[in-house]
Amino acid sequence: MSNALHEHDVGPVNSAHAVAALNATARFNDVTPDKHIEDLCQQYAADWIVENVAGKTVLDLGYGAGIVTGALMDAGKEVTVVEGSPVVFERIPCSKVLALFEDFDTVHSFDTIVASHVLEHVADPVALLKKLRLWSKRLIVLV
């Protein structure tokens, strides 16, 4: 049985980058049984997220399957990803920082910050949200 995901497995896929990201991460789904749920959420939310991003610069918390990041890049956004997994970090095709969300800090500001399926992975989500507001007036948060 192939580990590759195809469009019929996840519904409509809107970019070649999304298909590549899903296929590249299929093997991780074997080790993390519910990861496919977060991948599907990224898949169906990516267009909405892109439509609601204000400005050019985006801080994307967590790469996941890369679907949202890829959609943002396809839309011409300047994306910086914060990722805590060294394995996933190596796959990120744009500006990136290897750090846990709670440990990340920056002197830069961003037009929009995207936190998709992040808050459930941190000990103090309220503290993280307060920190994010220091770097942007626009937050897109999906849980």
Coordinates of N, CA and C in Angstrom, one line a residue:
M1 N 0.8 -1.2 0.0 CA 0.0 0.0 0.0 C 0.9 1.2 0.0
S2 N 0.6 2.2 -0.8 CA 1.3 3.4 -1.0 C 1.0 4.4 0.2
N3 N 2.0 5.1 0.6 CA 1.7 6.2 1.6 C 1.3 7.5 1.0
A4 N 1.4 7.6 -0.3 CA 1.1 8.9 -1.0 C -0.3 9.2 -0.8
L5 N -0.6 10.5 -0.6 CA -2.0 11.0 -0.6 C -2.3 11.6 -2.0
H6 N -3.5 11.5 -2.4 CA -3.9 12.0 -3.7 C -5.1 12.9 -3.5
E7 N -5.5 13.7 -4.5 CA -6.6 14.6 -4.4 C -7.9 13.9 -3.9
H8 N -8.1 12.7 -4.4 CA -9.4 12.0 -4.0 C -9.4 11.6 -2.5
D9 N -8.2 11.6 -1.9 CA -8.1 11.2 -0.5 C -8.5 12.4 0.4
V10 N -8.3 13.6 0.0 CA -8.5 14.7 0.9 C -9.4 15.8 0.3
G11 N -10.0 15.5 -0.8 CA -10.9 16.5 -1.4 C -10.1 17.4 -2.4
P12 N -10.7 18.5 -2.8 CA -10.0 19.4 -3.7 C -8.7 20.0 -3.2
V13 N -7.7 19.9 -4.0 CA -6.4 20.4 -3.6 C -6.1 21.6 -4.6
N14 N -5.9 22.8 -4.1 CA -5.9 23.9 -4.9 C -4.5 24.3 -5.5
S15 N -3.4 23.7 -5.0 CA -2.1 24.1 -5.6 C -1.2 22.9 -5.7
A16 N -0.3 22.9 -6.6 CA 0.7 21.8 -6.7 C 1.5 21.7 -5.4
H17 N 1.8 22.8 -4.7 CA 2.5 22.8 -3.5 C 1.8 22.0 -2.4
A18 N 0.4 22.2 -2.4 CA -0.4 21.4 -1.4 C -0.3 19.9 -1.6
V19 N -0.4 19.5 -2.9 CA -0.3 18.1 -3.2 C 1.1 17.6 -2.8
A20 N 2.1 18.3 -3.1 CA 3.5 17.9 -2.8 C 3.7 17.8 -1.3
A21 N 3.1 18.8 -0.6 CA 3.3 18.8 0.9 C 2.5 17.6 1.5
L22 N 1.3 17.3 1.0 CA 0.6 16.2 1.5 C 1.4 14.9 1.3
N23 N 1.9 14.7 0.1 CA 2.6 13.5 -0.3 C 3.9 13.4 0.5
A24 N 4.6 14.5 0.8 CA 5.8 14.5 1.5 C 5.6 14.1 3.0
T25 N 4.4 14.4 3.5 CA 4.2 14.2 4.9 C 3.4 12.9 5.2
A26 N 3.0 12.2 4.1 CA 2.2 11.0 4.3 C 2.9 10.0 5.3
R27 N 4.2 9.9 5.1 CA 4.9 8.9 6.0 C 4.8 9.3 7.5
F28 N 4.7 10.6 7.8 CA 4.6 11.0 9.2 C 3.3 10.7 9.8
N29 N 2.2 10.6 8.9 CA 0.9 10.2 9.4 C 0.9 8.7 9.9
D30 N 1.9 7.9 9.4 CA 2.0 6.6 9.9 C 2.4 6.5 11.4
V31 N 3.2 7.5 11.8 CA 3.7 7.5 13.2 C 2.8 8.4 14.1
T32 N 2.1 9.3 13.5 CA 1.2 10.2 14.3 C -0.2 10.0 13.7
P33 N -1.0 9.1 14.2 CA -2.2 8.7 13.6 C -3.2 9.8 13.4
D34 N -3.3 10.8 14.2 CA -4.3 11.9 13.9 C -3.8 13.1 13.2
K35 N -2.5 13.0 12.7 CA -2.0 14.1 12.0 C -2.8 14.4 10.7
H36 N -3.3 13.4 10.1 CA -4.1 13.6 8.9 C -5.3 14.6 9.1
I37 N -5.8 14.6 10.3 CA -6.9 15.5 10.7 C -6.4 17.0 10.6
E38 N -5.2 17.3 11.1 CA -4.7 18.6 11.0 C -4.4 18.9 9.6
D39 N -3.9 18.0 8.8 CA -3.6 18.2 7.4 C -4.8 18.6 6.6
L40 N -5.9 17.8 6.9 CA -7.2 18.1 6.3 C -7.7 19.5 6.6
C41 N -7.5 19.9 7.9 CA -8.0 21.2 8.3 C -7.2 22.3 7.6
Q42 N -5.8 22.1 7.5 CA -5.0 23.0 6.7 C -5.5 23.1 5.3
Q43 N -5.8 22.0 4.7 CA -6.3 21.9 3.3 C -7.5 22.8 3.1
Y44 N -8.5 22.6 3.9 CA -9.8 23.3 3.7 C -9.7 24.7 4.2
A45 N -8.8 25.1 5.1 CA -8.7 26.5 5.6 C -7.8 27.3 4.8
A46 N -6.9 26.8 4.0 CA -5.8 27.5 3.4 C -6.3 28.7 2.5
D47 N -7.3 28.5 1.7 CA -7.8 29.6 0.9 C -8.4 30.7 1.7
W48 N -9.1 30.3 2.7 CA -9.7 31.3 3.6 C -8.7 32.1 4.3
I49 N -7.6 31.4 4.8 CA -6.5 32.1 5.5 C -5.9 33.1 4.5
V50 N -5.6 32.7 3.3 CA -4.9 33.6 2.4 C -5.8 34.8 2.1
E51 N -7.1 34.6 1.9 CA -8.0 35.7 1.7 C -8.1 36.7 2.8
N52 N -7.8 36.2 4.0 CA -7.9 37.1 5.2 C -6.6 37.6 5.7
V53 N -5.5 37.3 5.0 CA -4.2 37.9 5.4 C -4.1 39.4 4.9
A54 N -3.7 40.2 5.9 CA -3.6 41.6 5.5 C -2.1 41.9 5.3
G55 N -1.7 42.6 4.3 CA -0.4 43.0 4.0 C 0.5 41.9 3.4
K56 N 1.8 42.1 3.4 CA 2.7 41.2 2.7 C 3.5 40.2 3.6
T57 N 3.8 40.7 4.8 CA 4.7 39.8 5.7 C 3.8 39.0 6.6
V58 N 4.1 37.7 6.7 CA 3.3 36.8 7.5 C 4.2 35.9 8.4
L59 N 3.9 35.8 9.6 CA 4.5 34.9 10.5 C 3.6 33.7 10.7
D60 N 4.0 32.5 10.3 CA 3.2 31.3 10.3 C 3.8 30.4 11.4
L61 N 3.0 30.2 12.4 CA 3.4 29.3 13.5 C 3.1 27.9 13.2
G62 N 4.2 27.1 13.0 CA 4.1 25.7 12.7 C 3.9 25.4 11.2
Y63 N 4.7 24.5 10.7 CA 4.6 24.2 9.3 C 3.7 23.1 9.0
G64 N 3.5 22.1 9.9 CA 2.6 21.0 9.6 C 3.0 20.3 8.3
A65 N 2.0 20.2 7.4 CA 2.2 19.6 6.1 C 2.6 20.6 5.1
G66 N 2.7 21.9 5.5 CA 3.1 23.0 4.6 C 2.1 23.5 3.7
I67 N 0.8 23.1 3.9 CA -0.2 23.5 3.0 C -0.5 25.0 3.1
V68 N -0.7 25.5 4.3 CA -1.0 26.9 4.5 C 0.2 27.7 4.1
T69 N 1.4 27.3 4.5 CA 2.6 28.1 4.1 C 2.7 28.1 2.6
G70 N 2.5 27.0 2.0 CA 2.6 27.0 0.5 C 1.6 27.9 -0.2
A71 N 0.4 27.9 0.4 CA -0.7 28.7 -0.2 C -0.3 30.2 0.0
L72 N 0.3 30.6 1.1 CA 0.7 31.9 1.4 C 1.8 32.3 0.4
M73 N 2.8 31.4 0.2 CA 3.9 31.7 -0.7 C 3.3 31.8 -2.1
D74 N 2.4 30.9 -2.5 CA 1.8 31.0 -3.9 C 1.1 32.3 -4.1
A75 N 0.6 32.9 -3.0 CA -0.1 34.2 -3.1 C 0.9 35.4 -3.0
G76 N 2.2 35.1 -3.0 CA 3.2 36.2 -3.0 C 3.5 36.8 -1.7
K77 N 3.1 36.1 -0.6 CA 3.4 36.6 0.7 C 4.9 36.3 1.1
E78 N 5.4 37.1 1.9 CA 6.8 36.9 2.5 C 6.5 36.2 3.8
V79 N 6.8 34.9 3.8 CA 6.4 34.0 5.0 C 7.7 33.7 5.8
T80 N 7.5 33.8 7.1 CA 8.5 33.3 8.1 C 7.8 32.3 8.9
V81 N 8.4 31.1 9.0 CA 7.7 30.0 9.8 C 8.5 29.7 11.1
V82 N 7.8 29.6 12.2 CA 8.4 29.2 13.4 C 8.0 27.7 13.6
E83 N 9.0 26.8 13.7 CA 8.8 25.4 13.8 C 9.6 24.8 14.9
G84 N 9.0 23.9 15.7 CA 9.8 23.3 16.8 C 10.4 22.0 16.5
S85 N 10.0 21.4 15.4 CA 10.5 20.0 15.1 C 11.7 20.2 14.2
P86 N 12.9 19.7 14.5 CA 14.1 19.8 13.6 C 13.8 19.0 12.4
V87 N 13.1 17.9 12.4 CA 12.8 17.1 11.2 C 12.0 17.9 10.2
V88 N 10.9 18.5 10.7 CA 10.0 19.3 9.9 C 10.7 20.6 9.4
F89 N 11.5 21.2 10.3 CA 12.2 22.4 10.0 C 13.1 22.3 8.7
E90 N 13.7 21.1 8.5 CA 14.5 20.9 7.3 C 13.8 21.0 6.0
R91 N 12.4 20.8 6.1 CA 11.6 20.7 4.8 C 11.1 22.1 4.5
I92 N 11.2 23.1 5.3 CA 10.5 24.4 5.1 C 11.3 25.2 4.0
P93 N 10.5 25.6 3.0 CA 11.2 26.2 1.8 C 11.2 27.8 1.9
C94 N 11.1 28.3 3.0 CA 11.1 29.8 3.1 C 11.8 30.2 4.4
S95 N 11.8 31.5 4.7 CA 12.4 32.0 5.9 C 11.9 31.2 7.1
K96 N 12.8 30.7 8.0 CA 12.3 29.9 9.1 C 13.2 30.1 10.4
V97 N 12.5 29.7 11.5 CA 13.2 29.8 12.8 C 12.9 28.5 13.5
L98 N 13.9 27.8 14.0 CA 13.7 26.6 14.8 C 13.6 27.0 16.3
A99 N 12.3 26.9 16.8 CA 12.0 27.3 18.1 C 10.6 26.8 18.5
L100 N 10.5 26.5 19.8 CA 9.1 26.3 20.3 C 8.4 27.6 20.3
F101 N 7.1 27.5 20.1 CA 6.3 28.8 20.0 C 6.5 29.6 21.2
E102 N 6.5 29.0 22.4 CA 6.6 29.8 23.6 C 7.9 30.4 23.8
D103 N 9.0 29.9 23.2 CA 10.3 30.4 23.3 C 10.7 31.4 22.2
F104 N 9.9 31.5 21.2 CA 10.2 32.4 20.1 C 10.1 33.8 20.5
D105 N 11.0 34.6 20.0 CA 10.9 36.1 20.3 C 11.5 36.8 19.1
T106 N 11.1 38.0 18.8 CA 11.6 38.7 17.6 C 11.5 40.2 17.9
V107 N 12.3 41.0 17.2 CA 12.2 42.4 17.2 C 11.4 42.9 16.0
H108 N 11.1 42.0 15.1 CA 10.3 42.3 13.9 C 8.8 42.4 14.1
S109 N 8.1 43.1 13.3 CA 6.7 43.0 13.3 C 6.2 42.4 12.0
F110 N 5.0 41.9 11.9 CA 4.5 41.2 10.8 C 3.1 41.8 10.5
D111 N 2.8 41.8 9.2 CA 1.4 42.3 8.8 C 0.3 41.4 9.4
T112 N 0.6 40.1 9.3 CA -0.4 39.1 9.8 C 0.4 38.0 10.5
I113 N -0.2 37.4 11.5 CA 0.4 36.2 12.1 C -0.7 35.1 12.0
V114 N -0.3 33.9 11.6 CA -1.2 32.8 11.4 C -0.8 31.7 12.5
A115 N -1.8 31.4 13.3 CA -1.6 30.3 14.3 C -2.7 29.3 14.1
S116 N -2.4 28.3 13.2 CA -3.4 27.3 12.9 C -3.0 26.0 13.6
H117 N -3.9 25.6 14.5 CA -3.7 24.3 15.3 C -2.4 24.5 16.1
V118 N -2.3 25.6 16.8 CA -1.1 25.9 17.6 C -1.5 25.9 19.1
L119 N -2.6 26.6 19.4 CA -2.9 26.8 20.8 C -3.1 25.6 21.6
E120 N -3.6 24.5 21.0 CA -3.8 23.2 21.7 C -2.4 22.5 22.0
H121 N -1.3 23.1 21.5 CA 0.0 22.5 21.7 C 0.8 23.2 22.7
V122 N 0.3 24.3 23.3 CA 1.1 25.1 24.2 C 0.5 25.0 25.6
A123 N 1.3 25.2 26.6 CA 0.9 25.1 28.0 C 0.0 26.3 28.4
D124 N 0.4 27.5 27.9 CA -0.4 28.7 28.3 C -0.7 29.5 27.0
P125 N -1.9 29.1 26.4 CA -2.3 29.8 25.1 C -2.5 31.3 25.3
V126 N -3.0 31.7 26.4 CA -3.3 33.1 26.6 C -2.0 33.9 26.6
A127 N -1.0 33.4 27.2 CA 0.3 34.1 27.2 C 0.9 34.2 25.8
L128 N 0.7 33.1 25.0 CA 1.2 33.1 23.7 C 0.5 34.2 22.8
L129 N -0.9 34.2 23.0 CA -1.7 35.2 22.2 C -1.3 36.6 22.5
K130 N -1.0 36.9 23.8 CA -0.6 38.2 24.2 C 0.8 38.6 23.6
K131 N 1.6 37.6 23.5 CA 3.0 37.8 22.9 C 2.8 38.1 21.4
L132 N 2.0 37.4 20.8 CA 1.8 37.5 19.3 C 1.2 38.9 19.0
R133 N 0.4 39.5 19.9 CA -0.2 40.8 19.6 C 0.9 41.9 19.7
L134 N 2.0 41.6 20.3 CA 3.1 42.6 20.3 C 3.7 42.7 18.9
W135 N 3.6 41.7 18.0 CA 4.2 41.6 16.7 C 3.3 41.9 15.6
S136 N 2.0 42.0 15.8 CA 1.1 42.2 14.7 C -0.3 42.6 15.3
K137 N -1.0 43.4 14.5 CA -2.3 43.8 14.8 C -3.3 42.8 14.3
R138 N -2.9 42.0 13.3 CA -3.8 41.0 12.7 C -3.4 39.6 13.0
L139 N -4.2 38.9 13.8 CA -4.0 37.5 14.1 C -5.1 36.6 13.4
I140 N -4.7 35.5 12.8 CA -5.6 34.6 12.3 C -5.3 33.3 13.1
V141 N -6.3 32.9 13.9 CA -6.1 31.8 14.9 C -7.2 30.8 14.6
L142 N -6.8 29.5 14.3 CA -7.7 28.4 14.1 C -7.3 27.3 15.1
V143 N -8.3 26.8 15.8 CA -8.1 25.7 16.7 C -8.9 24.5 16.3

